[in-house]
PDB file of C-alpha atoms in Angstrom:
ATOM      1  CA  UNK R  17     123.613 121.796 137.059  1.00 45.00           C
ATOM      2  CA  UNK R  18     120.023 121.583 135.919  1.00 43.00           C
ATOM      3  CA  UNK R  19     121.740 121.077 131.832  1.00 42.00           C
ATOM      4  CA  UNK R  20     123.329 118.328 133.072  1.00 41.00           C
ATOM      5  CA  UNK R  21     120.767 116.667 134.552  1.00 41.00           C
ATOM      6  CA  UNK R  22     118.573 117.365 131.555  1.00 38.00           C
ATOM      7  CA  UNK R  23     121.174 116.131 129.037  1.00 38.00           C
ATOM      8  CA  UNK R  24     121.319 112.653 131.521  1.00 39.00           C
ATOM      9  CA  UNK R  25     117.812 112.054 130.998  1.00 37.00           C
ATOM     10  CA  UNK R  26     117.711 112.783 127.511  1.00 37.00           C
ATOM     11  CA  UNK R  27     120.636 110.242 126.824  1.00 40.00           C
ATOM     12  CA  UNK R  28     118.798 107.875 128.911  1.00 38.00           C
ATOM     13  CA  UNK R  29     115.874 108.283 127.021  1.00 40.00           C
ATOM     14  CA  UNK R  30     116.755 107.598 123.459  1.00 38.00           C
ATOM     15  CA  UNK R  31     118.519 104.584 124.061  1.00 40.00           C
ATOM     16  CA  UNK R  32     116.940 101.333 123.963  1.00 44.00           C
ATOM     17  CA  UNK R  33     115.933  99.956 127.008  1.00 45.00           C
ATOM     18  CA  UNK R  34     118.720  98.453 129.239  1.00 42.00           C
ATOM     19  CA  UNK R  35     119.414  96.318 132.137  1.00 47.00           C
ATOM     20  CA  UNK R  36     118.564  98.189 135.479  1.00 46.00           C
ATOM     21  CA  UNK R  37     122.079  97.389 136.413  1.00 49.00           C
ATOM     22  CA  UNK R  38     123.216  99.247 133.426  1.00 46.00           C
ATOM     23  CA  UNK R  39     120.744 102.314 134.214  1.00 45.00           C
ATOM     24  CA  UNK R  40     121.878 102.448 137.859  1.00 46.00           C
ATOM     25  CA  UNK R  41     125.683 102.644 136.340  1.00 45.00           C
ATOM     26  CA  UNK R  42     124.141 105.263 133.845  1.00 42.00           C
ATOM     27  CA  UNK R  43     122.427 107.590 136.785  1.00 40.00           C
ATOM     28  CA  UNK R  44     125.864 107.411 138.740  1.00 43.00           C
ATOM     29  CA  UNK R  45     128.275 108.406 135.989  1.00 46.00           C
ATOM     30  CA  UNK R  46     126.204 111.386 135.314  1.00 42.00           C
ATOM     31  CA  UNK R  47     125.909 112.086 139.051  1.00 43.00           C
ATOM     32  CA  UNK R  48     129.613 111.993 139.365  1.00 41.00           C
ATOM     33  CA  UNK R  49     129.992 113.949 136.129  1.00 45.00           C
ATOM     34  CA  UNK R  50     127.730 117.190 137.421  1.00 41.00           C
ATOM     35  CA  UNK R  51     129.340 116.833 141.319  1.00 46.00           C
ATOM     36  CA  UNK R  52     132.769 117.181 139.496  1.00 42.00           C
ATOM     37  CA  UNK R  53     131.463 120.080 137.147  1.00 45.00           C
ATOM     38  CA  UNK R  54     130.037 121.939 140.120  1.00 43.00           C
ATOM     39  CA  UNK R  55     132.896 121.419 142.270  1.00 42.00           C
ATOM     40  CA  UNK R  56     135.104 123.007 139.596  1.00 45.00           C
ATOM     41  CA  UNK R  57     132.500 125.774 138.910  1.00 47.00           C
ATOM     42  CA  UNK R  58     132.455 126.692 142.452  1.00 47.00           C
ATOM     43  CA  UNK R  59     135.282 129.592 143.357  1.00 50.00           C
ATOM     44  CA  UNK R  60     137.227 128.411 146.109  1.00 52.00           C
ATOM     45  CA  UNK R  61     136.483 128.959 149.617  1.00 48.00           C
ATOM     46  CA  UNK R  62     138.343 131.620 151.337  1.00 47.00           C
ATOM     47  CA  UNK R  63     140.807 130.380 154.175  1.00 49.00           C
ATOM     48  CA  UNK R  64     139.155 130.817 157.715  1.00 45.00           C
ATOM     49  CA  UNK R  65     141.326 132.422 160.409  1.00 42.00           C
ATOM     50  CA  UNK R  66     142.532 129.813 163.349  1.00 42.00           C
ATOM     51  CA  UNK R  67     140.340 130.874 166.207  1.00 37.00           C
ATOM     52  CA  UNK R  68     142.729 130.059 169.244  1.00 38.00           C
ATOM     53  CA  UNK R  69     140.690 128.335 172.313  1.00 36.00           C
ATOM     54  CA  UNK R  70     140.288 130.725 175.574  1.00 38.00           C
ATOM     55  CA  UNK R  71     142.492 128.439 177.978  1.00 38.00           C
ATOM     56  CA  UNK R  72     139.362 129.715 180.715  1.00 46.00           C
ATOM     57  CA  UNK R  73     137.351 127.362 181.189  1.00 49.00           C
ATOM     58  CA  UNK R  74     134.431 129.584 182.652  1.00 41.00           C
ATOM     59  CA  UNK R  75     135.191 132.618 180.246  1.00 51.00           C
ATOM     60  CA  UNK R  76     131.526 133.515 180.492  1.00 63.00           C
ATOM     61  CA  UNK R  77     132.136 135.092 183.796  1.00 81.00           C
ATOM     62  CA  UNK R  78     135.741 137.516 182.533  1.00 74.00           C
ATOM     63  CA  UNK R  79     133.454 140.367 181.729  1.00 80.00           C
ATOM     64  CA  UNK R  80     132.560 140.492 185.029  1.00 85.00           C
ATOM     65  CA  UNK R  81     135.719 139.850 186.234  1.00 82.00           C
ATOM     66  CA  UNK R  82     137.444 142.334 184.523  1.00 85.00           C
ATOM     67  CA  UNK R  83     134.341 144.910 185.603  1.00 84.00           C
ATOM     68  CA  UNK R  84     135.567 144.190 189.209  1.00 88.00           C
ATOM     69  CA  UNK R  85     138.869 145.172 188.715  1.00 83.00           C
ATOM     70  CA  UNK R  86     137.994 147.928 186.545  1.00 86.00           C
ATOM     71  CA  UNK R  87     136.257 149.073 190.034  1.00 83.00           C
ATOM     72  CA  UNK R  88     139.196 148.877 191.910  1.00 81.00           C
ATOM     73  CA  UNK R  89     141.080 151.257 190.086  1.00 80.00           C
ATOM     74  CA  UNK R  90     138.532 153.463 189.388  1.00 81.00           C
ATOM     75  CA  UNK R  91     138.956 155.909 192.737  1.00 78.00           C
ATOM     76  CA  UNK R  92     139.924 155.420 196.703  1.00 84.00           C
ATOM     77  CA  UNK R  93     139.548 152.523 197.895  1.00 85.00           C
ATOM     78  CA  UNK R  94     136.227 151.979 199.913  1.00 87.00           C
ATOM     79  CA  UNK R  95     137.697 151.437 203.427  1.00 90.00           C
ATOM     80  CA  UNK R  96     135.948 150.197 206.754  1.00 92.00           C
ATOM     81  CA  UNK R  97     133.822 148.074 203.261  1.00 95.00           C
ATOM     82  CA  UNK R  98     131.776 144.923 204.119  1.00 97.00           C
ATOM     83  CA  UNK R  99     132.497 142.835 201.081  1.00 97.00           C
ATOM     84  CA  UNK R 100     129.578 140.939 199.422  1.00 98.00           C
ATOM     85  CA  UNK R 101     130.799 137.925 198.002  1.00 98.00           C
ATOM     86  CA  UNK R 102     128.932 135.116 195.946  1.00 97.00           C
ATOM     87  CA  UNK R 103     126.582 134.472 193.166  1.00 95.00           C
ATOM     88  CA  UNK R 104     123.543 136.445 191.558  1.00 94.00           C
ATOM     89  CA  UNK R 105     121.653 136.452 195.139  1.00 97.00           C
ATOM     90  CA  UNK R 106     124.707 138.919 195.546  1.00 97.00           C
ATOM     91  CA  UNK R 107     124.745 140.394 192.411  1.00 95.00           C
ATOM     92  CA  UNK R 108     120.745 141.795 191.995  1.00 96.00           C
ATOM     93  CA  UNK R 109     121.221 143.019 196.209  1.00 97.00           C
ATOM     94  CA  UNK R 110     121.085 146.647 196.043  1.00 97.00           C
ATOM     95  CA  UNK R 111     123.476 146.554 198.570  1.00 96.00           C
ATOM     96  CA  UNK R 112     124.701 149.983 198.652  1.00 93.00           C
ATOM     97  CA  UNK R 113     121.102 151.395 198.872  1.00 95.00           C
ATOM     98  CA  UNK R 114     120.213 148.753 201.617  1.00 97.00           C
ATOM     99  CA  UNK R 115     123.305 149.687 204.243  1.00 96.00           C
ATOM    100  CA  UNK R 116     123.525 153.338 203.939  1.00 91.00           C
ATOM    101  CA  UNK R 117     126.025 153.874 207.188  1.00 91.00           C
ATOM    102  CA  UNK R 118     128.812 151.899 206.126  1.00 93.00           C
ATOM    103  CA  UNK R 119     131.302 151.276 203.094  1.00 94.00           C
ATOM    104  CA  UNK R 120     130.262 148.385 200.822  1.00 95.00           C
ATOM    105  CA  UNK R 121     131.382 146.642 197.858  1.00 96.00           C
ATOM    106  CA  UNK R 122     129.578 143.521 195.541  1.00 95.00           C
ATOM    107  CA  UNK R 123     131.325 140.979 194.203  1.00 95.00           C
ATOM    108  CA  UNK R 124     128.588 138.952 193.700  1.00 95.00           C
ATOM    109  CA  UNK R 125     128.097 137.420 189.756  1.00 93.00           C
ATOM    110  CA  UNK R 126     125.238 135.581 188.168  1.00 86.00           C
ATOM    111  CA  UNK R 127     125.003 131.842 188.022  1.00 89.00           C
ATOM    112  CA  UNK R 128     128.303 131.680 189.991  1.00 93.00           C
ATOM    113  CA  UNK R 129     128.852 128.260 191.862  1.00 96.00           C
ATOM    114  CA  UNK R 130     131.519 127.922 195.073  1.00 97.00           C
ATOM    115  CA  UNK R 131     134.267 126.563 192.194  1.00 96.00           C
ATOM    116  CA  UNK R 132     133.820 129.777 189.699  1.00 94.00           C
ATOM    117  CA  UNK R 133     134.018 131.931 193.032  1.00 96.00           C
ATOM    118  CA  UNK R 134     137.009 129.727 194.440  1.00 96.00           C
ATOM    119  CA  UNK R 135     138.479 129.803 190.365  1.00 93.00           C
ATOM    120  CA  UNK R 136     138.519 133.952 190.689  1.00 92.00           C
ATOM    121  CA  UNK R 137     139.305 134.283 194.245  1.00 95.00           C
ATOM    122  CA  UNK R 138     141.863 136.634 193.925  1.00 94.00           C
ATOM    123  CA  UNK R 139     140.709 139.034 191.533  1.00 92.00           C
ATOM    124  CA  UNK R 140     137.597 139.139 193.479  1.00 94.00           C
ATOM    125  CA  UNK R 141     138.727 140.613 196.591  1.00 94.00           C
ATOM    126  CA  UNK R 142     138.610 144.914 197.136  1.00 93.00           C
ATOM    127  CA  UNK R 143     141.388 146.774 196.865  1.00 90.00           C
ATOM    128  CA  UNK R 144     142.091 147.007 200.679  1.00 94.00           C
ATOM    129  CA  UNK R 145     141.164 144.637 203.229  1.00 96.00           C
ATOM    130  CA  UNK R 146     136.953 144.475 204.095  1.00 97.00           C
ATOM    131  CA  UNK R 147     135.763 145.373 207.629  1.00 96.00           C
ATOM    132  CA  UNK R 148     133.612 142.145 207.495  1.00 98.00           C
ATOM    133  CA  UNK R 149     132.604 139.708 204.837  1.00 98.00           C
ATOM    134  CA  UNK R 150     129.005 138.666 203.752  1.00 98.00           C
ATOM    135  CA  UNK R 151     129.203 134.917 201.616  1.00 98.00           C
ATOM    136  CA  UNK R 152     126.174 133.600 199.984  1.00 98.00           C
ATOM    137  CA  UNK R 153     127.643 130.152 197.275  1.00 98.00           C
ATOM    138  CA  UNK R 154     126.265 126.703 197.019  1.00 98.00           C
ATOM    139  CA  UNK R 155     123.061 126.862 195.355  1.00 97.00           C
ATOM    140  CA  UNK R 156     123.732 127.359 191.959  1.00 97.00           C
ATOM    141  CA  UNK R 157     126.483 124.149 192.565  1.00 97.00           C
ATOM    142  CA  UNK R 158     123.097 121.672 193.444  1.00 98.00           C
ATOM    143  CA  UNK R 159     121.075 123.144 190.530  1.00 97.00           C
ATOM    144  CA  UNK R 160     124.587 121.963 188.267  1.00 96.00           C
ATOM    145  CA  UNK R 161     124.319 118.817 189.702  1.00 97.00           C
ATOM    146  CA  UNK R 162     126.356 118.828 192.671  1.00 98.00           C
ATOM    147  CA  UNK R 163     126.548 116.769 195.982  1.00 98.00           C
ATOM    148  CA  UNK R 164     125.490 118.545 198.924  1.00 98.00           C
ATOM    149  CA  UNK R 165     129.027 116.487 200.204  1.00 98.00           C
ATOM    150  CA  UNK R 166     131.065 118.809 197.692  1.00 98.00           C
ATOM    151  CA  UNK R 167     128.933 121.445 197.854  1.00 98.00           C
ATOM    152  CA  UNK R 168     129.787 121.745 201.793  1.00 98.00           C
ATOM    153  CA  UNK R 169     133.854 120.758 200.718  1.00 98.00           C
ATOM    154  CA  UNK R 170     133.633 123.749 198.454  1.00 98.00           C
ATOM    155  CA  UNK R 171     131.993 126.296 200.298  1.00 98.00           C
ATOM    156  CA  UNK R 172     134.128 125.283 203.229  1.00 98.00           C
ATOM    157  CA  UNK R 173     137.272 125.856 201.791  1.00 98.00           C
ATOM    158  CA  UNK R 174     135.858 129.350 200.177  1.00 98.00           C
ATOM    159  CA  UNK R 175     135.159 130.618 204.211  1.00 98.00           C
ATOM    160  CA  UNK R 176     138.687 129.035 205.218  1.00 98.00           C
ATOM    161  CA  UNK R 177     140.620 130.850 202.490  1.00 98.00           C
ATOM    162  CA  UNK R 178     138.499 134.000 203.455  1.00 98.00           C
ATOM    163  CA  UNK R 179     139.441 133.362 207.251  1.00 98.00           C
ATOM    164  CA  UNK R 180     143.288 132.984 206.265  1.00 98.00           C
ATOM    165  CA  UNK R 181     143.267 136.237 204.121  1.00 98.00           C
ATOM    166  CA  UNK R 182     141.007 138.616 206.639  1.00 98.00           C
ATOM    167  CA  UNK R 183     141.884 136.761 210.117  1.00 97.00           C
ATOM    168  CA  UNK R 184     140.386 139.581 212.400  1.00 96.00           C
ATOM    169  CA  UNK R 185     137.238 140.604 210.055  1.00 97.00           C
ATOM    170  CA  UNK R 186     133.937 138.812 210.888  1.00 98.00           C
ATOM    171  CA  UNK R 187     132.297 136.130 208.237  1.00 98.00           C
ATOM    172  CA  UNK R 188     128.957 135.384 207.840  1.00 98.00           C
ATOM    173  CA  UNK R 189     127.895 133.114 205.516  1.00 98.00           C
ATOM    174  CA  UNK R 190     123.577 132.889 204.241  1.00 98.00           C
ATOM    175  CA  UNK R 191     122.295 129.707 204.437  1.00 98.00           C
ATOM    176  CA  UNK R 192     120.793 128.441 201.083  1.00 98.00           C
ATOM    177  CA  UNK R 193     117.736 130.005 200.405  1.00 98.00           C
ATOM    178  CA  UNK R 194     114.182 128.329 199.445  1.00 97.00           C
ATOM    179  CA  UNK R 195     112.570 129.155 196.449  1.00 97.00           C
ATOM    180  CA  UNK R 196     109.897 128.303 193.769  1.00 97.00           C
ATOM    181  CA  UNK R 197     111.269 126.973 191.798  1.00 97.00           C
ATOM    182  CA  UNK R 198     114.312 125.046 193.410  1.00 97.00           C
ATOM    183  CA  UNK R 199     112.005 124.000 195.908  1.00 97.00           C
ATOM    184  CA  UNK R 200     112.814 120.162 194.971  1.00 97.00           C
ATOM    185  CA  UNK R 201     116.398 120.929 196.158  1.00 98.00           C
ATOM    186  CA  UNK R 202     115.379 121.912 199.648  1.00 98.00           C
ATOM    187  CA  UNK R 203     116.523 118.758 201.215  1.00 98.00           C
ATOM    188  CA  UNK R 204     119.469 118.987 199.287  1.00 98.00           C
ATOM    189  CA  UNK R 205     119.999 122.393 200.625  1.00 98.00           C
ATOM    190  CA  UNK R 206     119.529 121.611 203.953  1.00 98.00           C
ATOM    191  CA  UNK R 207     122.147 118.907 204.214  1.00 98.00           C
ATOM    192  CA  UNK R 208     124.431 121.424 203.197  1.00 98.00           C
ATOM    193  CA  UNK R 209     123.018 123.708 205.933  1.00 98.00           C
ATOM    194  CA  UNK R 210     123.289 121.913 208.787  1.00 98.00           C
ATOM    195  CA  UNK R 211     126.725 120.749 207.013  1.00 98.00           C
ATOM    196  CA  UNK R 212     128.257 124.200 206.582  1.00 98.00           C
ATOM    197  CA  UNK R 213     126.644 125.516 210.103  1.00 98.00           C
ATOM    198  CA  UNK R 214     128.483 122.744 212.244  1.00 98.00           C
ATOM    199  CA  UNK R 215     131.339 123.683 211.073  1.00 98.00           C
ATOM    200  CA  UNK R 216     130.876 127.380 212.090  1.00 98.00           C
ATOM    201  CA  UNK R 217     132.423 127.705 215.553  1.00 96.00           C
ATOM    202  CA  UNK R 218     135.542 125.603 214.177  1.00 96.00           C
ATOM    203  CA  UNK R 219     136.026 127.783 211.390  1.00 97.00           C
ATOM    204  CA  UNK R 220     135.660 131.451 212.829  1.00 97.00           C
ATOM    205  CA  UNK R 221     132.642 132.261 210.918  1.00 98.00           C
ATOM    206  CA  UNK R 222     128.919 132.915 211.235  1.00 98.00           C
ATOM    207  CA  UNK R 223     125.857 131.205 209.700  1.00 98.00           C
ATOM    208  CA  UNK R 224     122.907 133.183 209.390  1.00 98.00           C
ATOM    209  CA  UNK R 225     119.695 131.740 208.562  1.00 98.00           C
ATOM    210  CA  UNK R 226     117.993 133.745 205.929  1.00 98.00           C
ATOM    211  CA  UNK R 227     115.660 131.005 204.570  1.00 98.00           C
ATOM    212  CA  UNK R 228     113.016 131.052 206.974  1.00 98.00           C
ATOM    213  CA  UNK R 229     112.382 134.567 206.948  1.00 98.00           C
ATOM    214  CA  UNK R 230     111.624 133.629 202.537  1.00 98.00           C
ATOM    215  CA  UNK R 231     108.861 130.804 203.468  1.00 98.00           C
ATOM    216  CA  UNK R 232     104.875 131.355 203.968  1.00 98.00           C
ATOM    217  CA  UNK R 233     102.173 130.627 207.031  1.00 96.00           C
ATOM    218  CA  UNK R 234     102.097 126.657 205.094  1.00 97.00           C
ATOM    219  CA  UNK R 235     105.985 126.043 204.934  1.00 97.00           C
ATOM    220  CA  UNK R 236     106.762 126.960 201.377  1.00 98.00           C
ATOM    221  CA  UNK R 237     108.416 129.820 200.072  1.00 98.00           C
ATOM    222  CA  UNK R 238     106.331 133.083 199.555  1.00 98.00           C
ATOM    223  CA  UNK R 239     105.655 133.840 196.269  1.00 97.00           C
ATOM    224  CA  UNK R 240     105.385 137.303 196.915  1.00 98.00           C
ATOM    225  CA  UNK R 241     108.918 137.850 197.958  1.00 98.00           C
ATOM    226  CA  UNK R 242     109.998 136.732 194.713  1.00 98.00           C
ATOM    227  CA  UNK R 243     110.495 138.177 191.166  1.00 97.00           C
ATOM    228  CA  UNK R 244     108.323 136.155 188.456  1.00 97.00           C
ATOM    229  CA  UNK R 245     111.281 134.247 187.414  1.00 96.00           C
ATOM    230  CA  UNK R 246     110.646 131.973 190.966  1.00 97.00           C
ATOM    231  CA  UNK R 247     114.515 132.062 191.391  1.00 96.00           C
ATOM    232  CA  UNK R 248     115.646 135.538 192.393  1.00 97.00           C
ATOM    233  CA  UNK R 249     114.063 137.826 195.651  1.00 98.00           C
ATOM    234  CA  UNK R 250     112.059 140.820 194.890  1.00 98.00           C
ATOM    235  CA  UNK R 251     113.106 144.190 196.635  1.00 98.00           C
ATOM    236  CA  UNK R 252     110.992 142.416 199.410  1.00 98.00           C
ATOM    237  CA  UNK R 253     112.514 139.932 199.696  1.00 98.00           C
ATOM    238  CA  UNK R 254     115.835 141.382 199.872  1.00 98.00           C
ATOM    239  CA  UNK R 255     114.363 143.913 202.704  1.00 98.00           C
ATOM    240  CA  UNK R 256     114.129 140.541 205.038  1.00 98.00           C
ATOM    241  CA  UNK R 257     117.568 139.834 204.113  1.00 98.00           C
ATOM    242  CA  UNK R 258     118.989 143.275 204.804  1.00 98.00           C
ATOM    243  CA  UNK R 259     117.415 143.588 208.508  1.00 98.00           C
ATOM    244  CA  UNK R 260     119.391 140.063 209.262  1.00 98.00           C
ATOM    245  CA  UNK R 261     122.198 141.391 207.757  1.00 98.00           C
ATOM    246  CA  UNK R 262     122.224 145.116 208.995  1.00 97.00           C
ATOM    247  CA  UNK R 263     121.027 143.078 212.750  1.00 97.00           C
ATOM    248  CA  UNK R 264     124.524 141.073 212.516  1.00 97.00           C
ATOM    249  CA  UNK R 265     126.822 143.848 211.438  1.00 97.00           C
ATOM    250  CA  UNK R 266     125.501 146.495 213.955  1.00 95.00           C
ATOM    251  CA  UNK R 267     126.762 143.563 216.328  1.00 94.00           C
ATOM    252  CA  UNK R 268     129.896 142.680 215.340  1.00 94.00           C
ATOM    253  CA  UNK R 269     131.062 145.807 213.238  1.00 83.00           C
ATOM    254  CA  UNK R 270     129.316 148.909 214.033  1.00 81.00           C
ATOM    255  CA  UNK R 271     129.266 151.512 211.515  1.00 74.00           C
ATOM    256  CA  UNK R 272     132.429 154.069 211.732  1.00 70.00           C
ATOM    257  CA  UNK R 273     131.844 157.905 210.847  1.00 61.00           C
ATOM    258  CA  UNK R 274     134.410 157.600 208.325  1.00 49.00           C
ATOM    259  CA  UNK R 275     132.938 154.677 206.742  1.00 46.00           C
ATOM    260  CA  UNK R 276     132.851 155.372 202.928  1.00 46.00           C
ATOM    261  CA  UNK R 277     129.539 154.075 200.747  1.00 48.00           C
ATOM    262  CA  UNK R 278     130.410 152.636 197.483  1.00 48.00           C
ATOM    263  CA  UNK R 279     129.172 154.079 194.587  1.00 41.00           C
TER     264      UNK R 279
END
């Protein structure tokens, strides 16, 4: 390329002088001259394989999925299990470490809203049916962009189809937490709240309020229950969560002997 550019100029150059209209014909023709010669220079480009689309639209979460079911063929069954359903308030829960007397299993996964939870519903329930059933959804649908009105539809319909599948186990669902750095969603979060908890009795399940036990002496949520990310609890944070938790089970489903812990 850089001898035919050379050999433009030069031809340019020794020629009288013409008409700029001429020139800018000139300064084309060559440009046209070295595109073709590089074009035919230039080895062909090899043919890229057709990538077909994953028909999934939230295919981030399969690995996770699959992980889950992985789990349930793994070994027995955890029977007698309180299943821990939701998003990554689930998912970082050392749950197994925080209820030591009975069976557990987590199928909480990160950034999860109540529509990727409702989307794997299936494939996220254990392998037998859970003694009880621990919900926390909703507030990664607000951070998206959500209504608290669908929000509350969503989450709803999650406890109902929960209630439909496991009609004698008890439900509790966690209110939507404060925190740091959501803290400008809080009203948001307490619509759905006082949305979700009317609609308790009705539904045959339990709201717990584990948002209060998160917030400091002036109101706002304590830092120091937090990890530095401002999002996720800290392992003390999650210790106020597991005493209201491990409070409400010993109520309605008191450990059995038998009980198996998940590993």
């Amino acid at each position: 390329m850089r001898t035919a550019n050379i050999a433009c100029a030069r031809s340019i150059a020794i020629k009288r002088p013409i008409r700029l209209g001429a020139a800018s014909a000139l300064l084309l023709a060559c440009a046209v001259s070295v595109g073709v010669g590089a074009a035919m220079a230039a080895p062909p480009m090899p043919a890229q394989p057709v990538v077909p689309l994953n028909a999934d639209p939230v295919f981030p979460f399969s690995n996770e999925i699959d992980a889950f079911a992985r789990a349930n063929a793994a070994g027995p069954p955890v029977r007698d299990a309180t299943l821990f359903l939701g998003s990554s308030s689930i998912r970082l829960w050392d749950i197994a470490g925080s209820f030591h007397d009975i069976g557990t299993v987590n199928r909480g996964f990160g950034g999860a809203t109540t529509a990727h939870v409702l989307h794997y519903y299936k494939r996220l329930l254990p392998a037998v049916p859970p003694r009880s059933v621990v919900v926390y959804v909703g507030e990664n649908d607000l951070a998206a962009g959500a209504t608290p009105d669908a929000v509350t539809r969503d989450i709803v319909t999650l406890l109902k189809k929960l209630r439909a599948d496991y009609p004698r186990a008890p439900i509790a669902f966690l209110s939507l937490k404060p925190s740091p750095i959501r803290w400008t969603l809080r009203p948001k979060m307490a619509q759905v709240n006082a949305a979700v908890a009317s609609r308790a009795k009705a539904d045959g399940f339990v709201y717990l309020d584990v948002g209060t036990v998160l917030l400091a002496r002036d109101g706002l949520p304590d830092a120091s229950l937090f990890r530095p990310d401002g999002l996720h609890m800290n392992a003390r944070g999650y210790q106020r969560w597991t005493g209201l938790v491990d409070d409400w089970l010993d109520h309605v489903a008191p450990p059995r002997p038998a009980a198996e812990k998940a590993s």
